[in-house]
Coordinates of C-alpha atoms and ligand atoms in Angstrom, one line a residue:
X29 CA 6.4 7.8 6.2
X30 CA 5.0 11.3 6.1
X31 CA 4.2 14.2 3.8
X32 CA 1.1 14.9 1.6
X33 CA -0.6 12.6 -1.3
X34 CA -2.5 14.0 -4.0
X35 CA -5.2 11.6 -5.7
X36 CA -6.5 11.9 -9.3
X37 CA -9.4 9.7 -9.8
X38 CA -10.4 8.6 -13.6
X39 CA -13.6 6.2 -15.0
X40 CA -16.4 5.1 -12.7
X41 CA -17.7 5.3 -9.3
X42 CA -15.6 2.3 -8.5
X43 CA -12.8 4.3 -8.6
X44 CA -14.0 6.8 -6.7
X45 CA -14.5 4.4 -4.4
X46 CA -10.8 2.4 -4.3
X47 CA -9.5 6.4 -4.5
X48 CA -11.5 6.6 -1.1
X49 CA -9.8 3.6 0.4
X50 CA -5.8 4.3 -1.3
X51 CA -6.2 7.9 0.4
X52 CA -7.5 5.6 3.7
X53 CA -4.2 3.9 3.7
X54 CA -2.1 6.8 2.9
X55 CA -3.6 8.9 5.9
X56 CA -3.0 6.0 8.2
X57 CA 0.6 6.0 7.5
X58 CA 0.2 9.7 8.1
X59 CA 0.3 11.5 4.8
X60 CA -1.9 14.2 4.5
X61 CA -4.1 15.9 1.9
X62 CA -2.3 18.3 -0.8
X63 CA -4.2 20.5 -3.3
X64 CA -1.4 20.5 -5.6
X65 CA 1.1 18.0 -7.6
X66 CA 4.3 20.5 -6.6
X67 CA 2.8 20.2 -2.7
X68 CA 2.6 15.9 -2.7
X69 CA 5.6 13.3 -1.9
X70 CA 3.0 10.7 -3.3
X71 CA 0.9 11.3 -6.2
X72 CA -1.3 8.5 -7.3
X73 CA -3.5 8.0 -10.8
X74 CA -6.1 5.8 -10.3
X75 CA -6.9 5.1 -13.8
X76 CA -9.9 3.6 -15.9
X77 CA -9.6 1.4 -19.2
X78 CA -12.9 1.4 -20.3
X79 CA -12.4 3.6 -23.3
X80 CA -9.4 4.5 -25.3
X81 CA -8.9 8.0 -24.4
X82 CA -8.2 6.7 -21.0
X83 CA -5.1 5.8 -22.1
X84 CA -4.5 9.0 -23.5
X85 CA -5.2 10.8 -20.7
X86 CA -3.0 8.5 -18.3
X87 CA 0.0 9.3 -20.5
X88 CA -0.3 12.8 -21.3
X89 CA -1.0 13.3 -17.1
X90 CA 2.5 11.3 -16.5
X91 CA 4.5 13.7 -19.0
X92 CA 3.3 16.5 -16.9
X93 CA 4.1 14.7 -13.7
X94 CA 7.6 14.0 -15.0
X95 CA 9.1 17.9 -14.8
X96 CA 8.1 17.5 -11.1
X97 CA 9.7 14.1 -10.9
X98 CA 13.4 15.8 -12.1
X99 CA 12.9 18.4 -9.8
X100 CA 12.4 16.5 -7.3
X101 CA 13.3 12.5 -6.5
X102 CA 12.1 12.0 -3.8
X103 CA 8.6 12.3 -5.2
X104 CA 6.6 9.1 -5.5
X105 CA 4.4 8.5 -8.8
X106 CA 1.7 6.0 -8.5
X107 CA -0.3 4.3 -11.3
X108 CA -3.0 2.3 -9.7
X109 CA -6.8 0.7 -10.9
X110 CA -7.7 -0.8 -14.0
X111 CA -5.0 0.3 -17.2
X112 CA -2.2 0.0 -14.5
X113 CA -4.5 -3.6 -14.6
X114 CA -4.2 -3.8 -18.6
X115 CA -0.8 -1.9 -19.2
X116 CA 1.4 -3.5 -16.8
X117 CA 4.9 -3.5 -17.5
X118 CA 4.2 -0.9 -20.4
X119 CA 3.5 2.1 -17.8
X120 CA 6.8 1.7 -16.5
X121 CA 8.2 1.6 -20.2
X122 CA 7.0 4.1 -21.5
X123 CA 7.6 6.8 -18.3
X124 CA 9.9 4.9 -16.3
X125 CA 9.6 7.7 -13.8
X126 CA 6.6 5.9 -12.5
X127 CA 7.8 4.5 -8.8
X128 CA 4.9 1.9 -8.4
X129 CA 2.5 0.2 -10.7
X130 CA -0.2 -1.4 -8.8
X131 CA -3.0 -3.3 -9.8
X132 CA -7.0 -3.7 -9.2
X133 CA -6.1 -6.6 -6.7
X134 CA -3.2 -5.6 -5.0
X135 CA -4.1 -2.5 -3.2
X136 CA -3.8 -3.7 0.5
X137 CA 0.1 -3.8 -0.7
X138 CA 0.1 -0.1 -1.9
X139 CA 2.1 1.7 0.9
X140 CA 4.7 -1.8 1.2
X141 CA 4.9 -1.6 -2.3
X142 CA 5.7 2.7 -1.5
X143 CA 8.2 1.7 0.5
X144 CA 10.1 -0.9 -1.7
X145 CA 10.0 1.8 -4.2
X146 CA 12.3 4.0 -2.2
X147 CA 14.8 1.3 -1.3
X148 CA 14.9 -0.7 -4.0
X149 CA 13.6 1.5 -7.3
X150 CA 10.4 0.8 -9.3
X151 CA 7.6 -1.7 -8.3
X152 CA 4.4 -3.2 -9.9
X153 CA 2.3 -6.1 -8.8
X154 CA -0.5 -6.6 -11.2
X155 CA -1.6 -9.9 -9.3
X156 CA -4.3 -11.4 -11.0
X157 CA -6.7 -12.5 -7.2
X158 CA -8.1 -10.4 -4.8
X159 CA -6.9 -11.9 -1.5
X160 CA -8.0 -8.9 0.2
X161 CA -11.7 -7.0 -0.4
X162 CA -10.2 -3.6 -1.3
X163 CA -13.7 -2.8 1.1
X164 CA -11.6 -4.4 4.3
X165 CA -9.1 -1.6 3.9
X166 CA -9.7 1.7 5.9
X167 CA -11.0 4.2 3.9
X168 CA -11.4 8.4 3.7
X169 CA -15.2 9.3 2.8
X170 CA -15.2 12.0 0.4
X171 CA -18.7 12.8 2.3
X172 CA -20.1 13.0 5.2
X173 CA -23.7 11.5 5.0
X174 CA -23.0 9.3 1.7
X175 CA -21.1 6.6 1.7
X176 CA -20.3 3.7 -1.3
X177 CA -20.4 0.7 0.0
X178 CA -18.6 -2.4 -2.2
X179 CA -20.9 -5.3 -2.8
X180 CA -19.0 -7.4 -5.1
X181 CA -16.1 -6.9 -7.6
X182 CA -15.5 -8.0 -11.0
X183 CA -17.3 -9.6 -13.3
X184 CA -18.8 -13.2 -14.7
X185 CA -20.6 -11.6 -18.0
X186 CA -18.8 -11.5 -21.5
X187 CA -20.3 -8.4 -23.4
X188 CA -18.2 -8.1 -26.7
X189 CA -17.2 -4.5 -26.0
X190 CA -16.2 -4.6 -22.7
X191 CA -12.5 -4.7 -20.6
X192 CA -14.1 -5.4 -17.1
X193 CA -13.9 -8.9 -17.0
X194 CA -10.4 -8.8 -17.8
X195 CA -9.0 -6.2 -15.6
X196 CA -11.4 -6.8 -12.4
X197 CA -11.7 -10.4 -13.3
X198 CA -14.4 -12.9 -12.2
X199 CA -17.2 -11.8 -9.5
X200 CA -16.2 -11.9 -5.9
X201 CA -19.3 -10.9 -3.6
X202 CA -18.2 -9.8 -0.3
X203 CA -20.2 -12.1 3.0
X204 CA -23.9 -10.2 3.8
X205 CA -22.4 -9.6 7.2
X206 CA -19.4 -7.9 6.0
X207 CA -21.3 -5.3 3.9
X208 CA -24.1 -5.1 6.9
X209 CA -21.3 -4.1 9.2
X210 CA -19.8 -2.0 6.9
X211 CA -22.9 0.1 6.7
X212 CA -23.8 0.0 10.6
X213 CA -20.6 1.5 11.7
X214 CA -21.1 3.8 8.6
X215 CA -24.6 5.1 10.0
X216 CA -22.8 5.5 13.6
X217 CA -20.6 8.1 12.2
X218 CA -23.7 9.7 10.7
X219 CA -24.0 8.5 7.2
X220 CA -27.5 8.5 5.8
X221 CA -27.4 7.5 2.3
X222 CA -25.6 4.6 0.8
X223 CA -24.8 3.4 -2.8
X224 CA -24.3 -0.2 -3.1
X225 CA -21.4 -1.1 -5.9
X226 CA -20.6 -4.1 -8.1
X227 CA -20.2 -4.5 -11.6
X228 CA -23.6 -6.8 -11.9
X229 CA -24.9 -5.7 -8.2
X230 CA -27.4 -7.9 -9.0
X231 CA -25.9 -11.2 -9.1
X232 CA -24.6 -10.2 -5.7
X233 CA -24.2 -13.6 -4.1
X234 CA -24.0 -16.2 -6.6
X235 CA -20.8 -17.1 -5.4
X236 CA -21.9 -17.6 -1.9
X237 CA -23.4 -19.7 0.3
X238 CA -25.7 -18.3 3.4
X239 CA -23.2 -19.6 6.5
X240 CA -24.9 -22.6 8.0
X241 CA -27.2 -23.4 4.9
X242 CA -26.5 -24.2 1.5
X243 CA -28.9 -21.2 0.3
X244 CA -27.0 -18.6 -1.6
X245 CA -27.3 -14.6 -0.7
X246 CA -29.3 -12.8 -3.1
X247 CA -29.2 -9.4 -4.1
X248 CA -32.9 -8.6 -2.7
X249 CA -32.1 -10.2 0.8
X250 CA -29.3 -7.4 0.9
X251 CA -31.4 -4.6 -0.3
X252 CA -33.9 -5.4 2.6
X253 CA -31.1 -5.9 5.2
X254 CA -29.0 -2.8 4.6
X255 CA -32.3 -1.0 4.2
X256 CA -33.5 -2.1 7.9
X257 CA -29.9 -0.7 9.3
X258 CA -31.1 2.4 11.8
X259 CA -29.9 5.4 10.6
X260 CA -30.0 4.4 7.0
X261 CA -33.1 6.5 5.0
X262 CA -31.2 5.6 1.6
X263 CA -30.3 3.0 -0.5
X264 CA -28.7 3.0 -4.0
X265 CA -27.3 0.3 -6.1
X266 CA -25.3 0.9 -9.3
X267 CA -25.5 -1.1 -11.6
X268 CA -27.5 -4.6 -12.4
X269 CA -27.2 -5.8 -15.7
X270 CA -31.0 -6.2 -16.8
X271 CA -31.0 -9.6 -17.4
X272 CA -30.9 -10.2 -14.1
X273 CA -33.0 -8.0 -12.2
X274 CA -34.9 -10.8 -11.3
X275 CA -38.8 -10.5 -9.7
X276 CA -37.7 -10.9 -6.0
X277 CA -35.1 -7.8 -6.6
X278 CA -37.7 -5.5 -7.8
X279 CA -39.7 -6.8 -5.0
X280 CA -37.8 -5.9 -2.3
X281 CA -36.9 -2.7 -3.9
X282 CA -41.2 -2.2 -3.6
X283 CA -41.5 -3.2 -0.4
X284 CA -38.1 -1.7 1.3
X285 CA -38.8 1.9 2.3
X286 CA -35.1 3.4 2.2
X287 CA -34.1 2.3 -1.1
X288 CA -34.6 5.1 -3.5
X289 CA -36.9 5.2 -6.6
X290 CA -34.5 5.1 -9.1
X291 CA -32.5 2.4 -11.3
X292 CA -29.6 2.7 -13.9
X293 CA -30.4 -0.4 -16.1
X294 CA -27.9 -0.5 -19.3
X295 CA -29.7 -0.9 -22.5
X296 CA -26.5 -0.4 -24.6
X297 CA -28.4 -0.5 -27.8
X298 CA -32.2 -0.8 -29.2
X299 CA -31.3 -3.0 -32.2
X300 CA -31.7 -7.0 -31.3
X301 CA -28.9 -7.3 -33.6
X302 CA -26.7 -5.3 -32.5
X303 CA -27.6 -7.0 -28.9
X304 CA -27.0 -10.2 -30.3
X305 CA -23.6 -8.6 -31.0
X306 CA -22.5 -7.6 -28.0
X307 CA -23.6 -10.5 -26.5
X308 CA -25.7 -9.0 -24.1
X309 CA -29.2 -12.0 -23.9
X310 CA -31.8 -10.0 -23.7
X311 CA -33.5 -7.9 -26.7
X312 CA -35.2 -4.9 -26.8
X313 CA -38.7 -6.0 -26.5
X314 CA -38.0 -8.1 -23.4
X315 CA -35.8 -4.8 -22.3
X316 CA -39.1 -2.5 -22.7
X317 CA -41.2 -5.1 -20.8
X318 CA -38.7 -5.2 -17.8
X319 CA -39.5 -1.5 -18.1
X320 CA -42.7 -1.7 -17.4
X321 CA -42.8 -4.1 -14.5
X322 CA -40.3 -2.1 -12.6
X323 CA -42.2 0.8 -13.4
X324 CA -45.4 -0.8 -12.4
X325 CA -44.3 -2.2 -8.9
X326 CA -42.3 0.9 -8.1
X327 CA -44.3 4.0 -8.8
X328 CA -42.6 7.2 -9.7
X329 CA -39.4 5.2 -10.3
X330 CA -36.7 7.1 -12.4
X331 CA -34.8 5.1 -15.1
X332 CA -31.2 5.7 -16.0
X333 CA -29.2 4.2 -19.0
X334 CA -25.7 3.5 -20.5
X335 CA -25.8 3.5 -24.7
X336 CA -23.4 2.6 -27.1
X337 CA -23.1 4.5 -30.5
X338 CA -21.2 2.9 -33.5
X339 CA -20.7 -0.7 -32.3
X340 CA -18.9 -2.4 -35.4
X341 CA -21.3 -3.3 -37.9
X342 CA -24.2 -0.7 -36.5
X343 CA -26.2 0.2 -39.5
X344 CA -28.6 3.2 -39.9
X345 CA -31.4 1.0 -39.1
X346 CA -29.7 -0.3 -36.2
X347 CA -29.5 3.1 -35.0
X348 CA -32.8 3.9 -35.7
X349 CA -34.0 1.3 -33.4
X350 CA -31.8 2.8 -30.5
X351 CA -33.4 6.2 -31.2
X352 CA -37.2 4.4 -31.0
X353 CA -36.2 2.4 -28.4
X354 CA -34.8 5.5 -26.6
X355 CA -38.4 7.5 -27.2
X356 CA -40.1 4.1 -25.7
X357 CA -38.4 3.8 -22.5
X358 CA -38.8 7.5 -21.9
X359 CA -35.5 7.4 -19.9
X360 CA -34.8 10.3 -17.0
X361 CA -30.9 10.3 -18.4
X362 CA -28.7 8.2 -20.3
X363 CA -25.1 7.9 -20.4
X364 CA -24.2 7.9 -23.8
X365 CA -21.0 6.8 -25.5
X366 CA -19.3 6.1 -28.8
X367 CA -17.8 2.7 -29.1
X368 CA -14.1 2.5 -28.1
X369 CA -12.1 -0.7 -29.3
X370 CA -10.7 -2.4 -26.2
X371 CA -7.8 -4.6 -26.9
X372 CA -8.4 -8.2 -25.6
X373 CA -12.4 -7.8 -26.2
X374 CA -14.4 -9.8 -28.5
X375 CA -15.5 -6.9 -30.2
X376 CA -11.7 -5.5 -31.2
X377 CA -11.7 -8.1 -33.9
X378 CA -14.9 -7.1 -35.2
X379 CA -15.4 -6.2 -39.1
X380 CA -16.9 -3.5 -40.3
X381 CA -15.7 -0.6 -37.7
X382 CA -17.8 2.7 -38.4
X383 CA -16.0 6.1 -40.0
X384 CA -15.8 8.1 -37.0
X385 CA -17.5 11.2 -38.6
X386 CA -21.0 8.8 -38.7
X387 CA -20.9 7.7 -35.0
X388 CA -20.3 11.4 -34.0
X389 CA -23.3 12.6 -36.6
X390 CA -25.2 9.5 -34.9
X391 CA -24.0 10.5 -31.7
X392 CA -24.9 13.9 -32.0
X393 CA -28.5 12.8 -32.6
X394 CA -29.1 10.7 -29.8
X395 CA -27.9 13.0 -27.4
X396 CA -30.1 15.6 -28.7
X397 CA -33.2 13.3 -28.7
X398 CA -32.0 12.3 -24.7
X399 CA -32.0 16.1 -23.8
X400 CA -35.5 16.4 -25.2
X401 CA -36.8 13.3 -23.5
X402 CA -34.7 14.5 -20.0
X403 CA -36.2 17.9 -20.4
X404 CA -40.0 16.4 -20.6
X405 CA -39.2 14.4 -17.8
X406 CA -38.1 16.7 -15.4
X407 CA -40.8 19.3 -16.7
X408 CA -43.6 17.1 -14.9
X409 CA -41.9 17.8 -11.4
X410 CA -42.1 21.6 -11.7
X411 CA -44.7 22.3 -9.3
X412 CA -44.3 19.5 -6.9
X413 CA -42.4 19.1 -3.9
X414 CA -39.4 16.8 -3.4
X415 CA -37.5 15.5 -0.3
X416 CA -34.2 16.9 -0.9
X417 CA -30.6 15.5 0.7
X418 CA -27.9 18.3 0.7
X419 CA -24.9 17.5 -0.9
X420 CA -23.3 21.2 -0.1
X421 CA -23.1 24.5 -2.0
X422 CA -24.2 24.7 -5.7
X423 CA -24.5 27.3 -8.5
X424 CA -24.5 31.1 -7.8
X425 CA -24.7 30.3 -3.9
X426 CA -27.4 28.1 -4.5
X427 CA -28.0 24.9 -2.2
X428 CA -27.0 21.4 -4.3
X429 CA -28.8 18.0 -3.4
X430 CA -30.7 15.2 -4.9
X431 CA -34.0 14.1 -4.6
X432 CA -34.6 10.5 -3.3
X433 CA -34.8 9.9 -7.8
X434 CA -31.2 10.9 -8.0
X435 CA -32.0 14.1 -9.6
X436 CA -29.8 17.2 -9.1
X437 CA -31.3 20.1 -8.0
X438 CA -29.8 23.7 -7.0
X439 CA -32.5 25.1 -4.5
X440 CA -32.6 28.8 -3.0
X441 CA -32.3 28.4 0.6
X442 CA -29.7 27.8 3.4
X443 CA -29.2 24.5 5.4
X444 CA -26.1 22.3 5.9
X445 CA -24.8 19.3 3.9
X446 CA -26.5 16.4 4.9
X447 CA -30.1 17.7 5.8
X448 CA -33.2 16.8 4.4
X449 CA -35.0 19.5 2.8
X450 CA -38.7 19.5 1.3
X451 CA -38.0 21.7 -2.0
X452 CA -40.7 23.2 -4.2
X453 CA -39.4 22.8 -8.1
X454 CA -39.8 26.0 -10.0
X455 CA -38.0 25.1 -13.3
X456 CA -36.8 22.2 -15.4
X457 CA -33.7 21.8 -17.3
X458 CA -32.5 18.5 -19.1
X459 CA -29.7 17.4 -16.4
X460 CA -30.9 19.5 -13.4
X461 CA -34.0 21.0 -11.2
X462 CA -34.3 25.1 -9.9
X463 CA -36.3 25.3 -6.7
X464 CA -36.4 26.5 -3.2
X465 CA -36.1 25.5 -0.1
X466 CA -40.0 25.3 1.6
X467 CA -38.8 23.2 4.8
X468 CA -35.8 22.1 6.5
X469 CA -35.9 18.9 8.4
X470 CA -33.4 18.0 11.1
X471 CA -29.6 16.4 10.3
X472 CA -29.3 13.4 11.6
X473 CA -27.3 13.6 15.0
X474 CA -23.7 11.8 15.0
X475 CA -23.9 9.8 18.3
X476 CA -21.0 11.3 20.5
X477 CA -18.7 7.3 20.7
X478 CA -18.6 7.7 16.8
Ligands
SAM639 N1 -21.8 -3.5 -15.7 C1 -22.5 -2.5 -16.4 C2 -23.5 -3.2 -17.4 O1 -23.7 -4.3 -17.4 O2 -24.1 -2.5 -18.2 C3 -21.5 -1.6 -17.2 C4 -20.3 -1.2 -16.5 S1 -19.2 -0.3 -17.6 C5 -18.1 0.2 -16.4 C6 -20.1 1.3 -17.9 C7 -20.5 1.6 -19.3 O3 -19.4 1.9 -20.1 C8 -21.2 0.4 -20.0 O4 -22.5 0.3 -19.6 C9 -21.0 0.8 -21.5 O5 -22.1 1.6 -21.9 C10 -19.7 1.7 -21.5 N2 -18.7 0.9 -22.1 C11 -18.0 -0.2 -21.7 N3 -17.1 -0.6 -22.7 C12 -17.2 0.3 -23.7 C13 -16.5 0.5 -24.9 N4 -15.6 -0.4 -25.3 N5 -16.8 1.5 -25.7 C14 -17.7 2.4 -25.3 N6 -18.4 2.3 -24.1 C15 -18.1 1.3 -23.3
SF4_640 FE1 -18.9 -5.3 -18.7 FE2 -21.2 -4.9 -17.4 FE3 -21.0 -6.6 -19.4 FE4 -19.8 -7.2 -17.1 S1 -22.0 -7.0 -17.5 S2 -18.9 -7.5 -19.1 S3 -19.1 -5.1 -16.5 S4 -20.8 -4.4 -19.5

């Protein structure tokens, strides 16, 4: 097979991340990269589920896919990740002009299942096991010096509101010397920074056993071994579920010089009963006080957050206590989004769903607080000066790159993607940091047999 693919990613870094490896397969069967839908033999949707509009947006892409289609066969239209997952057969119903459905744990099959497609007409395999870790597949790295690196998949949790579980299913870590390989190679070809991935990254392990001992691997013991890999000056993870970010993870976070000072840790609401609700254990209290050790053992630490608005049954009180429980934890930026009923969750049966005009007025409110609180934040680094990785070109010619926090910042200056820079900040916005460029360290070197 030969020709071009085009790739459009939807939902979560996960995705970005199986995108990475579906375009790794496609190359090695010698497709290259088109720009365009009218350009690509193969256009694949790698599709989210976690809200409704997903949906809408997977359908309303595949009605403007299908002119192409009648134009030409010979085109291939993939629906891949987590609503090919959900919808199954559906897709294929409702645009039967899709060639090949293909689910989150059948992606080593994608170009077989390509290729049954042209002899034999339409395909889908929605199997419900992984039998391979989509990380075993080859991949093509959107970046040069970052790299995400899969961890575990899936998911052993139950939160009410939530589709994971059922479309990624339950949590498969990958071995510790998988991922540490994984990472070596990746720092022989030059990457610097890697983001660990899993659902719950910190349960990493529980369904493991150390080879040769009956210990389980633990999320911390990774942190510290993929932090020790030469090469490597940063580590991210994305995302623990705060529950169980457990004493010896933030430990090794303190202690394990490349991984970064930051954390995205979910609150989903301040209301306890609203927690109670979404079955997520912990309340807000024993939330804040998580807070504080983190932010005691790792100093300077920035503190992300996902929040739900409008959860069925949220009253204004409820509310309330997400808005004082969002002043208390002072977060650096949250995610924020209004509850979408996902069919097959706990929470789609719920009673007392709320008018949409209140969660947007709700909404509306929190974000505003957030930008207030991410503006005060970012305010206290004007003046200071940051170690800066360069992601490429920004705003207005401006530099882009993040600071070992994860914030954004476009910086006056000139150096290539993938250097460390020392940038002075000059001004503070809610989502981003103006600076410039007062020293520009070395890029790492990519050893020659890479
Ligand atoms: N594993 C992470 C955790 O435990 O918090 C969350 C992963 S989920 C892919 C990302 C975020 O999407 C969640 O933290 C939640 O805030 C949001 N989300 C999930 N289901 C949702 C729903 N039905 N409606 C609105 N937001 C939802
Ligand atoms: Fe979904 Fe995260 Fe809860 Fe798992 S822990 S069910 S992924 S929200």
């Amino acid at each position: 097979m030969s020709g071009r693919y085009l790739i459009r990613t939807f939902g979560c870094q996960m995705n970005e991340h199986d995108s990475e490896r579906i375009a790794g397969l496609l190359e090695g069967e010698g497709y290259g990269p088109a720009q365009e839908p009218a350009e690509a033999e193969v256009v694949v949707l790698n599709t989210c589920a976690i809200r409704e509009n997903a949906d809408n947006r997977l359908y309303g892409a595949l009605g403007h896919l299908k002119p192409l289609k009648d134009a030409n066969p010979r085109l291939r239209i993939v629906v891949a990740g987590c609503l090919a997952q959900k919808d199954r057969g559906l897709i294929q119903r409702k645009a039967p002009w899709v060639d090949v459905v293909v689910g989150t744990h059948a992606l080593a099959g994608l170009v077989e299942l390509i290729r049954s497609a042209e002899r034999e007409g339409p395909q889908m395999d929605v199997r419900e096991f992984t039998e391979v870790f989509p990380s075993a597949l080859p991949a093509h790295r959107g970046s040069s010096s970052h790299a995400w690196v899969s961890v575990s998949v899936g998911c052993d949790n139950a939160c009410t509101f939530c589709i994971v579980p059922l479309v990624r299913g339950p949590q498969r870590s990958r071995p510790l010397g998988d991922v540490l390989s994984e990472v070596q190679g990746l720092a022989l070809r030059g990457v610097v920074e890697v983001t660990l991935l899993g659902q719950n990254v910190n349960t990493y392990g529980r369904d493991l056993t150390v080879p040769g001992s009956g210990r389980r691997a633990r999320f911390g013991a990774l942190l510290r071994a993929v932090g020790a890999v030469e090469g490597i000056r940063r580590v991210r993870f994305t995302s623990p579920h705060p529950h169980d970010f457990t004493d010896d993870v933030i430990t090794a976070m303190a202690e394990t010089g490349a991984v970064c000072e930051h954390i995205h840790f979910p609150m989903q609401s301040g209301s306890d009963r609203v927690l109670r609700l979404m079955r997520r254990s912990y309340r807000a209290d024993r939330y804040l006080g998580w807070l504080d050790r983190i932010r005691a053992a790792v100093p300077g630490v920035s503190v992300t957050t996902d929040i739900i608005v409008g959860f069925p049954g949220e009253t204004e009180q409820d509310f309330s206590d997400t808005l004082r429980v969002t002043e208390e934890a002072a977060f650096d930026a949250a995610f924020t989004f209004q509850y979408s009923p996902r069919p097959g969750t706990a929470a789609a049966s719920f009673e007392a769903p709320i008018p949409k005009d209140v969660v947007q007025e709700r909404f509306d409110r929190l974000v505003s607080l957030q930008e207030r609180i991410s503006l005060e934040r970012n305010e206290l680094m004007v003046g200071g000066t940051f170690e800066v990785l360069i992601e490429g070109e920004g705003r207005k010619g401006n530099l882009k790159g993040r600071t070992r926090t994860n914030k954004l910042v476009h910086a006056a200056g000139d150096s290539a993607p993938g250097t460390f820079t020392q940038v002075r900040v000059l001004a503070a916005h809610p989502h981003h940091l103006d600076g410039e460029l007062v020293e520009v360290g070395e890029r790492r070197p990519v050893p020659a047999t890479a």
